PDB file of C-alpha atoms in Angstrom:
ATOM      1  CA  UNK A 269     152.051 -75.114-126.791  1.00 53.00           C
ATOM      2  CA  UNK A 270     150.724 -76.291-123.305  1.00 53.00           C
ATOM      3  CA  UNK A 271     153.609 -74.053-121.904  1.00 56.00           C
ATOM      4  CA  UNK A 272     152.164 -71.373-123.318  1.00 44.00           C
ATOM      5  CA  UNK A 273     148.509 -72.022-122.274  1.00 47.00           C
ATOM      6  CA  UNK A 274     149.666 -72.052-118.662  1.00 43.00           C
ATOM      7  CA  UNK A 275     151.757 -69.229-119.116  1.00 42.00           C
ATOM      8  CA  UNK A 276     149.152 -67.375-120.732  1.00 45.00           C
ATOM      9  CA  UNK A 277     146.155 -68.335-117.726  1.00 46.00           C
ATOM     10  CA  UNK A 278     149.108 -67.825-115.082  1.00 41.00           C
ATOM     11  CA  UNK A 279     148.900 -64.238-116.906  1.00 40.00           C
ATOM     12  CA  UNK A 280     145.268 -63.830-117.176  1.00 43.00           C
ATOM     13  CA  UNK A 281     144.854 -64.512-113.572  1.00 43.00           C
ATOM     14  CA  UNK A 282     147.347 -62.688-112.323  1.00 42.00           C
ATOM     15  CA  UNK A 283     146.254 -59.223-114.317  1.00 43.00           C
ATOM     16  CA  UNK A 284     142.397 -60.257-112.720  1.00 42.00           C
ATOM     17  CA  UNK A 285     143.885 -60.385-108.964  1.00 42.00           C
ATOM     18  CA  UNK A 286     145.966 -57.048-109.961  1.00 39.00           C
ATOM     19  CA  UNK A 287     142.943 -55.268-111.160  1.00 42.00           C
ATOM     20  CA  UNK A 288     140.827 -57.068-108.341  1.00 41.00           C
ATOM     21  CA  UNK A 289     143.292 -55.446-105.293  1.00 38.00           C
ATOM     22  CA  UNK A 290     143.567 -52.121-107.322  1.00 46.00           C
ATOM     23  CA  UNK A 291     139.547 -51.783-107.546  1.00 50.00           C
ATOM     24  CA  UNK A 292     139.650 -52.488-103.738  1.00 46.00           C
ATOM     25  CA  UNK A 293     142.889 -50.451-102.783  1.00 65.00           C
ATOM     26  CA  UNK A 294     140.821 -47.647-105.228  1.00 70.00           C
ATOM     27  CA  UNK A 295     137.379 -47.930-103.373  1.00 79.00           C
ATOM     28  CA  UNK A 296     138.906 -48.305 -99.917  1.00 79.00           C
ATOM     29  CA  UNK A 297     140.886 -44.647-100.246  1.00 80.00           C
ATOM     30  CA  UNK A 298     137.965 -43.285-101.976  1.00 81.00           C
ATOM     31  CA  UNK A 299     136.031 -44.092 -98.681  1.00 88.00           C
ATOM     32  CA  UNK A 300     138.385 -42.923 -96.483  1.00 86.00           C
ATOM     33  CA  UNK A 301     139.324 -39.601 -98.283  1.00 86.00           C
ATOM     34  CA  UNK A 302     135.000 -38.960 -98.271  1.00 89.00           C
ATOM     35  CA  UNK A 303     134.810 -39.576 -94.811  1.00 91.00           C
ATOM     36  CA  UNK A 304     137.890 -37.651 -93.344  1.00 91.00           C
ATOM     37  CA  UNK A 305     137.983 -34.906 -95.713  1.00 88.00           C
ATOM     38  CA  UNK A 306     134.115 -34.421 -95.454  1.00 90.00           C
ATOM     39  CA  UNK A 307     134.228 -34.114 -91.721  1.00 93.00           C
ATOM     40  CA  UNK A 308     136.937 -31.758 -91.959  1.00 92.00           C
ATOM     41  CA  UNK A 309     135.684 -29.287 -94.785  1.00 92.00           C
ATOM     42  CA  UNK A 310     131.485 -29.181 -92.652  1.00 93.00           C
ATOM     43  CA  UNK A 311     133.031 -29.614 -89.379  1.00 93.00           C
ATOM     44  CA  UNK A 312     130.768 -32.316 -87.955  1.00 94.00           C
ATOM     45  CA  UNK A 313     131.101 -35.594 -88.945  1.00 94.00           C
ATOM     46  CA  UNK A 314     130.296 -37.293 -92.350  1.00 94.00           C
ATOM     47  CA  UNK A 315     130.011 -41.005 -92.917  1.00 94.00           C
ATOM     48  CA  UNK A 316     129.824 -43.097 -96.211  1.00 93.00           C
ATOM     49  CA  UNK A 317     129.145 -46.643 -95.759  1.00 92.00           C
ATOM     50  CA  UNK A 318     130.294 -47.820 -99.010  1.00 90.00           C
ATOM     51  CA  UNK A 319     132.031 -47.092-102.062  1.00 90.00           C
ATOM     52  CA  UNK A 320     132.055 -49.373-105.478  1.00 89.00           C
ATOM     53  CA  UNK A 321     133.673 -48.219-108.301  1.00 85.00           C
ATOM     54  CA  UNK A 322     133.966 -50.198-111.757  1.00 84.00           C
ATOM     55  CA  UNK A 323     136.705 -50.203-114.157  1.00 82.00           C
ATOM     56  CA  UNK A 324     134.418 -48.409-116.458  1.00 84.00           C
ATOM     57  CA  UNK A 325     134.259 -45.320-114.016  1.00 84.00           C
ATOM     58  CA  UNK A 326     130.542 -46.224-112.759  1.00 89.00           C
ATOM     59  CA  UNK A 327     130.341 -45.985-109.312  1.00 88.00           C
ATOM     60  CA  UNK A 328     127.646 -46.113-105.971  1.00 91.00           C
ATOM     61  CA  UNK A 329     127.894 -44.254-103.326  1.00 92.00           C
ATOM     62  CA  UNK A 330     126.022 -46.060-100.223  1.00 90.00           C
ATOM     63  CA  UNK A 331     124.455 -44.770 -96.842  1.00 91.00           C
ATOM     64  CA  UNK A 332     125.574 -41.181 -96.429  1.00 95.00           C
ATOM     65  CA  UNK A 333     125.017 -39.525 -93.545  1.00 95.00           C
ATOM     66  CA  UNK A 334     125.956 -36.064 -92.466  1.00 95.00           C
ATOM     67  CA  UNK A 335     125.332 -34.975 -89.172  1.00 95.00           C
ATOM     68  CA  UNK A 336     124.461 -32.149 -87.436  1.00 93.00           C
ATOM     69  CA  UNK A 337     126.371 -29.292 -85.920  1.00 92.00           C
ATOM     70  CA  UNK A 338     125.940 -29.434 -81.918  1.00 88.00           C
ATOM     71  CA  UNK A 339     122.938 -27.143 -80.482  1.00 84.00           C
ATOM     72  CA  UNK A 340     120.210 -28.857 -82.760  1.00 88.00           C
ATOM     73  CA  UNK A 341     118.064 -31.471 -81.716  1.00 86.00           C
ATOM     74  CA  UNK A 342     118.311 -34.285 -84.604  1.00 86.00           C
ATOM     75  CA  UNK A 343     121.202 -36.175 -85.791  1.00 90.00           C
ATOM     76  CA  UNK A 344     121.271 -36.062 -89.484  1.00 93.00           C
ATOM     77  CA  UNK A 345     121.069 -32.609 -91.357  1.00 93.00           C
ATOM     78  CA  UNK A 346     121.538 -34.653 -95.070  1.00 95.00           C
ATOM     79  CA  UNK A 347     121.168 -38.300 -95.426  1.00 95.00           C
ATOM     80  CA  UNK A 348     120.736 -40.693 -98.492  1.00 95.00           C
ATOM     81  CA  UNK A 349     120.897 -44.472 -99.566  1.00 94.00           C
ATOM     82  CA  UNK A 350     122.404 -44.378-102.718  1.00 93.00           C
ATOM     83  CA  UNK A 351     124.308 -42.267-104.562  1.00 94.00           C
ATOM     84  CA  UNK A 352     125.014 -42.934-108.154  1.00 95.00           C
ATOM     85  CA  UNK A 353     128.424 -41.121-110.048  1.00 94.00           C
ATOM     86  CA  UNK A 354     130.257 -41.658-113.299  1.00 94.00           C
ATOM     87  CA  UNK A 355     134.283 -40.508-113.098  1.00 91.00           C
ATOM     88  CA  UNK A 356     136.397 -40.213-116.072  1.00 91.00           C
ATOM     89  CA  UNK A 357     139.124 -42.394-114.354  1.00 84.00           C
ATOM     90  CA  UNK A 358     142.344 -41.200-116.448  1.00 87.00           C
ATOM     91  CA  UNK A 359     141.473 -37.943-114.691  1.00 87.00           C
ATOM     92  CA  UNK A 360     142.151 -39.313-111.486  1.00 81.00           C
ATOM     93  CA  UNK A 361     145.706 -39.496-112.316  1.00 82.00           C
ATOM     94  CA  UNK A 362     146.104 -36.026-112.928  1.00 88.00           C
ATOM     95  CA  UNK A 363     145.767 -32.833-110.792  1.00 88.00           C
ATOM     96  CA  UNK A 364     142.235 -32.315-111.892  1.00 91.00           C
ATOM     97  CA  UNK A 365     139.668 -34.839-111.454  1.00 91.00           C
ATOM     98  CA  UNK A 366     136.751 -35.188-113.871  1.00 94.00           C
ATOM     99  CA  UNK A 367     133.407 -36.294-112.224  1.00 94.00           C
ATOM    100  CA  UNK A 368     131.279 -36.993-115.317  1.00 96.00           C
ATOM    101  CA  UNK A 369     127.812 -36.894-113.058  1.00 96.00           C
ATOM    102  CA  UNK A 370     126.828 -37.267-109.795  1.00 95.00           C
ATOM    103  CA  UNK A 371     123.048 -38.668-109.187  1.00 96.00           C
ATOM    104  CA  UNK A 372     121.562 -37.803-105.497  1.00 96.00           C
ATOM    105  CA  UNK A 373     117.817 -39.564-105.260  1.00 95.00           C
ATOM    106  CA  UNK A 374     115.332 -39.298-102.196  1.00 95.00           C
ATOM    107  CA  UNK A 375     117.513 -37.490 -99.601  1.00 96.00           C
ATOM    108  CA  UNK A 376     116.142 -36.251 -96.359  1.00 95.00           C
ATOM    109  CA  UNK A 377     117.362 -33.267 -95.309  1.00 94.00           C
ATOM    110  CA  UNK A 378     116.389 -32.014 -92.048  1.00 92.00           C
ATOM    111  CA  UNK A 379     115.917 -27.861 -91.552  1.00 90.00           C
ATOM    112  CA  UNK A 380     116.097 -26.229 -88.249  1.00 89.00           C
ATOM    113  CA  UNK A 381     116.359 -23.354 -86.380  1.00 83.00           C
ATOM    114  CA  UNK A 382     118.655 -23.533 -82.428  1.00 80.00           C
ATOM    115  CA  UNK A 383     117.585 -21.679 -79.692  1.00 77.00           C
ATOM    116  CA  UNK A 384     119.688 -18.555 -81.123  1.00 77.00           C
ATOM    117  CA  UNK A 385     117.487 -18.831 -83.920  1.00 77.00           C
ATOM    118  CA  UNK A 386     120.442 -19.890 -85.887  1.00 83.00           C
ATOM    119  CA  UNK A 387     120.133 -22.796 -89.044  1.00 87.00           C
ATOM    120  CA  UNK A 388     122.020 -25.560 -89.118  1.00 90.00           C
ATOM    121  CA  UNK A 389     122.191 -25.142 -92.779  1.00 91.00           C
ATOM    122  CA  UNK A 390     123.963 -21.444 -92.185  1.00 91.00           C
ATOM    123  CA  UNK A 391     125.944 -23.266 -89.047  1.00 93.00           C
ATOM    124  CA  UNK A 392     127.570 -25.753 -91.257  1.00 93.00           C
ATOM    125  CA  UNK A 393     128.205 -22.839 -94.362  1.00 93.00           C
ATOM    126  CA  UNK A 394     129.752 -21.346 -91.931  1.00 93.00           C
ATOM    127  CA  UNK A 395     132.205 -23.959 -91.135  1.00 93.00           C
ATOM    128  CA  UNK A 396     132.857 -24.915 -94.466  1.00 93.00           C
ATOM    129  CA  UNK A 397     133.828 -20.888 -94.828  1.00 92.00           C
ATOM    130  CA  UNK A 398     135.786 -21.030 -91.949  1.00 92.00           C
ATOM    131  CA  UNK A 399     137.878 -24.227 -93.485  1.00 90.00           C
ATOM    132  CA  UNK A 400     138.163 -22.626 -96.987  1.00 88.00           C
ATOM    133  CA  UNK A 401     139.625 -19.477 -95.168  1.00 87.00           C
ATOM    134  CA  UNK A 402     141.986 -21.554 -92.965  1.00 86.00           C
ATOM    135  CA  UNK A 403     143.198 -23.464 -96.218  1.00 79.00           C
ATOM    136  CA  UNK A 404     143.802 -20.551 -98.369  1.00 80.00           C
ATOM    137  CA  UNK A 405     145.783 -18.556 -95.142  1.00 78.00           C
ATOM    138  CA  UNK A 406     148.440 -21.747 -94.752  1.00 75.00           C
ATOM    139  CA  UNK A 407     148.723 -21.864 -98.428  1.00 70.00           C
ATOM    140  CA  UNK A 408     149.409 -18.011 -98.315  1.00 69.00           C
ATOM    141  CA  UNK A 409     151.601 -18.284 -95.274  1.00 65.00           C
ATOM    142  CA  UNK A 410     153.760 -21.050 -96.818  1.00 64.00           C
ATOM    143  CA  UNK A 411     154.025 -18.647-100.425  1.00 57.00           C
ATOM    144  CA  UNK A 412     153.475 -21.547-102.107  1.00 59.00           C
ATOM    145  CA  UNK A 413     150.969 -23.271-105.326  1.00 56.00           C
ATOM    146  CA  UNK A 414     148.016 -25.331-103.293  1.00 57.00           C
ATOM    147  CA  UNK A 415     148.317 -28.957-104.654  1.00 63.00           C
ATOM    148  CA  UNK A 416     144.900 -30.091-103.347  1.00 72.00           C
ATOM    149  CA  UNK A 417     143.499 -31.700-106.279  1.00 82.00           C
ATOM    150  CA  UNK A 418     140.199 -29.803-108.069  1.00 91.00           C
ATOM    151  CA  UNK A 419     137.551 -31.272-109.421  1.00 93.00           C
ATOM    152  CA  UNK A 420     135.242 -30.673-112.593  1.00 95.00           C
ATOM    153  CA  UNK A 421     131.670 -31.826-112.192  1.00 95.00           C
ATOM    154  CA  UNK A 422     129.890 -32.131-115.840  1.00 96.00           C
ATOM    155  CA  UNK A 423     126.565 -32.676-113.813  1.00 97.00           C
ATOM    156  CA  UNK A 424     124.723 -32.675-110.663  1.00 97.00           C
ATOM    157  CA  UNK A 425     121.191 -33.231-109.766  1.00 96.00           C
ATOM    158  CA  UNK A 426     119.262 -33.676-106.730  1.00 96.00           C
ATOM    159  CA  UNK A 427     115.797 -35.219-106.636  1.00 95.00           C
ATOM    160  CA  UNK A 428     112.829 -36.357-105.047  1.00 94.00           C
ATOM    161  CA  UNK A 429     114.398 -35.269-101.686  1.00 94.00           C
ATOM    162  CA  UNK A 430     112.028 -34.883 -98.822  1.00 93.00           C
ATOM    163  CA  UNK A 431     112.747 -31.473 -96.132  1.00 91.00           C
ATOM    164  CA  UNK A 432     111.427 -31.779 -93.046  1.00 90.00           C
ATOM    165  CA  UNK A 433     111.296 -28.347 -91.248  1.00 86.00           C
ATOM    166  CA  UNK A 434     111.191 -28.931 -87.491  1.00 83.00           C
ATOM    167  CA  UNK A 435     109.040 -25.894 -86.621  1.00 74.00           C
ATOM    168  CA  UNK A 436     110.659 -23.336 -83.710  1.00 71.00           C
ATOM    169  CA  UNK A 437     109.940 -23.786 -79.766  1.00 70.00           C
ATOM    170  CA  UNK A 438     107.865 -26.727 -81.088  1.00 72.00           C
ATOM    171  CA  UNK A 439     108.585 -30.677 -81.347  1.00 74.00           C
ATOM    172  CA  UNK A 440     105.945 -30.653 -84.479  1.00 81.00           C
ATOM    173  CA  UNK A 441     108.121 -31.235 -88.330  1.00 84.00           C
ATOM    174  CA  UNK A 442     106.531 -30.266 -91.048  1.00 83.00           C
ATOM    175  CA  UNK A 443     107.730 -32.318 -94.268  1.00 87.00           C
ATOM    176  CA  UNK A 444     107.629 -31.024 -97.480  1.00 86.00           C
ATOM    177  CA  UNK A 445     108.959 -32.325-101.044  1.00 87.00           C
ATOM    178  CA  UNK A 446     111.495 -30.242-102.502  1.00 88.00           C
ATOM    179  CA  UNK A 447     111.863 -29.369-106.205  1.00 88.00           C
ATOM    180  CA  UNK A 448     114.897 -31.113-108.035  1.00 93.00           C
ATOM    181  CA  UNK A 449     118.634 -29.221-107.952  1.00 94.00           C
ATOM    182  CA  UNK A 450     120.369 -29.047-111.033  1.00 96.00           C
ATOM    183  CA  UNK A 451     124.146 -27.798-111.349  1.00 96.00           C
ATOM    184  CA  UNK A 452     126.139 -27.802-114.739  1.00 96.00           C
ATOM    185  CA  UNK A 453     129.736 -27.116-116.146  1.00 95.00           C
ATOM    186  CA  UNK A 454     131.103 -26.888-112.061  1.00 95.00           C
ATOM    187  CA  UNK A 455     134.683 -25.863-112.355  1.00 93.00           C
ATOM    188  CA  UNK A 456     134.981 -26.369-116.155  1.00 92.00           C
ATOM    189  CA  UNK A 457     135.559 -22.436-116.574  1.00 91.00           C
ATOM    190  CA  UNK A 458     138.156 -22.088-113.902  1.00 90.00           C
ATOM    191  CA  UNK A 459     139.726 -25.283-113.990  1.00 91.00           C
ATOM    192  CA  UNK A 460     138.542 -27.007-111.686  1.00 92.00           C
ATOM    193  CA  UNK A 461     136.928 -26.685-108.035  1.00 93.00           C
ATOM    194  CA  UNK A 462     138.505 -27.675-104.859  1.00 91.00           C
ATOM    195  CA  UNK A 463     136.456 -29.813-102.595  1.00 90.00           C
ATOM    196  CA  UNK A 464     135.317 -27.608 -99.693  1.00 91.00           C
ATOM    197  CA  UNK A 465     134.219 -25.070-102.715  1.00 93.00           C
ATOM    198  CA  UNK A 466     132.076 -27.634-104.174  1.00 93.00           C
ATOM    199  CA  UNK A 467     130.285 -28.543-100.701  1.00 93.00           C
ATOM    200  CA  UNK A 468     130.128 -24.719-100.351  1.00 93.00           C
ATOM    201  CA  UNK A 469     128.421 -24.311-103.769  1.00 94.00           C
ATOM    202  CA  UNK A 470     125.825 -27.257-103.356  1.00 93.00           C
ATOM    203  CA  UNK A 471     124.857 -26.276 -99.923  1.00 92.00           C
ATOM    204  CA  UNK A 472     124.139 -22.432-101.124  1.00 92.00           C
ATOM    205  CA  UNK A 473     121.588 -23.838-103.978  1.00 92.00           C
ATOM    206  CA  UNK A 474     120.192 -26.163-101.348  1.00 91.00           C
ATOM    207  CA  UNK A 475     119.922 -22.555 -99.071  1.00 88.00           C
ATOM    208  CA  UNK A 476     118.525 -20.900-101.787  1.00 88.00           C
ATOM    209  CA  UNK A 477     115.655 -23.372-102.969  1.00 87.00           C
ATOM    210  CA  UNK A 478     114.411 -23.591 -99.473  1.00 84.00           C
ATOM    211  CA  UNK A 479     114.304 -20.463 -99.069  1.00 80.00           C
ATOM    212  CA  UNK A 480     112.750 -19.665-102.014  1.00 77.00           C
ATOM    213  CA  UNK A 481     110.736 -22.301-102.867  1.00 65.00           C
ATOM    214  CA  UNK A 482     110.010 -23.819 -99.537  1.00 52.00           C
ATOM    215  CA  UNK A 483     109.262 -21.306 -96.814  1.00 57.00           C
ATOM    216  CA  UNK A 484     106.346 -19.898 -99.143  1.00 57.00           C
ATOM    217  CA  UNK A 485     105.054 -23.070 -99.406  1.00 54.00           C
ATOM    218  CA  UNK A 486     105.306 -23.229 -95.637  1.00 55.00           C
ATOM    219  CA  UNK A 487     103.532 -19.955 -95.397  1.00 52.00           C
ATOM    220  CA  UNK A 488     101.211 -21.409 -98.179  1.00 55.00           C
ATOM    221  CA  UNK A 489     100.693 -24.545 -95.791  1.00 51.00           C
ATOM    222  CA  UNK A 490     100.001 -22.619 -92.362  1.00 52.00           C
ATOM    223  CA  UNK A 491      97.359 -20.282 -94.979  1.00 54.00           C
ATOM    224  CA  UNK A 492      95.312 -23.168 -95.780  1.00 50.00           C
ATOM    225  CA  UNK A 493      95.448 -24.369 -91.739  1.00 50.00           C
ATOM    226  CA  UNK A 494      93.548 -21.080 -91.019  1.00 56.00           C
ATOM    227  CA  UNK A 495      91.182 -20.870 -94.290  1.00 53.00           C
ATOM    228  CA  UNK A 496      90.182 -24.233 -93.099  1.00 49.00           C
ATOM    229  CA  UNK A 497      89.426 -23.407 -89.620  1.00 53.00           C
ATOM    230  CA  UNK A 498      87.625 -20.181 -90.819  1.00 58.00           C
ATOM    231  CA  UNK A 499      86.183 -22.466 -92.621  1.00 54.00           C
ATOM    232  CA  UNK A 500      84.984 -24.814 -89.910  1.00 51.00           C
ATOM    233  CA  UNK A 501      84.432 -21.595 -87.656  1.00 60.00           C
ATOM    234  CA  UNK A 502      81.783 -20.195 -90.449  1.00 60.00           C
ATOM    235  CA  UNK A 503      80.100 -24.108 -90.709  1.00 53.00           C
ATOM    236  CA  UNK A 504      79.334 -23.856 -87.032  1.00 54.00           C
ATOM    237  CA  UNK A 505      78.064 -20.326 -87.006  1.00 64.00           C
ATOM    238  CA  UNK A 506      75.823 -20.825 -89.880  1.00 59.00           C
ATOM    239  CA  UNK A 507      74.332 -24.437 -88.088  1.00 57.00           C
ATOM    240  CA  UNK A 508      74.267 -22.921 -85.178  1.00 56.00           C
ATOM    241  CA  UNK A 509      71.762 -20.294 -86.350  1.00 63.00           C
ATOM    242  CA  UNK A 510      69.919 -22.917 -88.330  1.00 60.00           C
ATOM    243  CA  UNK A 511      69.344 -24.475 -85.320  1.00 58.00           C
ATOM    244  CA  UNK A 512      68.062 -21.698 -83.659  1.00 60.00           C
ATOM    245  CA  UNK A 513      65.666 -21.200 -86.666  1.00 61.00           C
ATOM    246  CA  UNK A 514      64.531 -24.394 -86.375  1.00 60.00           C
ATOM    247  CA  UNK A 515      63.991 -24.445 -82.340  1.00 54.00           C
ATOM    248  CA  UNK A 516      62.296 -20.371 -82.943  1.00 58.00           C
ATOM    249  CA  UNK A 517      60.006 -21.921 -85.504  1.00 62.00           C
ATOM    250  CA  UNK A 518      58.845 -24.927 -83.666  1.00 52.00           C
ATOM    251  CA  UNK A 519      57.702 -22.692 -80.473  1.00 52.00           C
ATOM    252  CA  UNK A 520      56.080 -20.376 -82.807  1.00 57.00           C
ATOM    253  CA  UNK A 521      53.954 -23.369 -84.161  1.00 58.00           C
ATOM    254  CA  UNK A 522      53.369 -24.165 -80.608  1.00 54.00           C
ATOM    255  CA  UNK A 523      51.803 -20.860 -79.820  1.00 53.00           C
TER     256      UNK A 523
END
């Protein structure tokens, strides 16, 4: 009976260090894959600073940063504290991974224009084109099936992230809040997504709210600016010409 006590901890402890390394092996490729394959597919460099995954398929993305393209002034064109993501993890041993959600909160993303009047949002689009075409060429070149896994996102949302616009020919940024992102059902049609196509399709609805959402309000902003110094303009007129009432009906009174 002891025997099998020991036998049985000796077992129990052994399965925990198992699972233990294999959460860490798990979390430490997961990094790595993020971070190499991210900086390939934008073409300027991404950085994750950590990556926990449970057994469950919970997991926390933490400290990403994505920088920007050379030719533009600030560092970061996306970053973000925490990410938050739920994986079905007997996906991840197939060719198609399921990504049950994926959670973005309070992002700053950073919107500007180089001196060829060129966005760093449409520079990195580009590259992420550029990588998609270079991918699907070798794959064409070497007649055979692309085994790069695809993935299937159930759910993505993006919220309470902050844009600052850093305004042309100017050092002034003007920050703005920008209205949630939602994305359903990516992949599930076609079987899946690769990665640089998902990157691709999150930066064009990022694109797309900003410029449809954003730039009015912009133009909305820089409205109010001169209705209030019309505004202020029309205050001084009209006690300017009070005073002179005044000052006109005094030396009347006088004479």
């Amino acid at each position: 009976m002891k025997t099998f006590i020991k036998v049985s901890i000796l077992v129990l402890l052994a399965t925990g260090i198992l699972f233990f390394l294999s959460m860490f092996s798990f979390n430490f490729i997961a990094k790595n894959v993020i971070n190499a394959y991210g900086t390939s597919i934008t073409g300027t460099k991404v950085k994750i600073e950590k990556v926990r995954f449970a057994i469950v398929g919970t997991g926390h993305l933490g400290s990403l940063d994505i920088r920007n393209p050379e030719n533009f002034t600030s560092d970061s064109f996306f970053k973000v504290e925490s990410i938050s993501t739920d994986i079905d993890i007997k996906s991840f041993f197939t060719n198609t991974k399921i990504i049950n959600s994926i959670i973005i909160k309070k992002p700053i993303i950073r919107f500007e224009l180089n001196k060829n009047y060129d966005s760093n949002l449409d520079e990195i689009l580009k590259r992420v084109m550029r990588f998609s075409k270079k991918i699907k060429e070798n794959t064409l070149a070497e007649k055979k099936i692309n085994t790069t896994s695809k993935l299937v996102i159930n759910e993505f949302s993006l919220n309470d992230a902050t844009l600052e616009i850093l305004v042309p020919n100017t050092k002034k940024i003007v920050t703005l809040g920008l209205s949630p992102i939602y994305l359903k059902d990516i992949g599930s049609v076609e079987g899946g997504v690769l990665p640089n196509e998902l990157v691709k399709i999150i930066i064009e609805r990022i694109k797309k709210k900003i410029i449809n959402e954003e730039i009015n309000e912009l133009v909305n902003y820089k409205k109010q600016i001169e209705k209030t110094k019309d505004a202020i303009n029309d205050y001084k007129s009209k006690t300017k010409e009070k005073i002179r009432n005044k000052i006109n009906e005094k030396i009347n009174n006088i004479f």
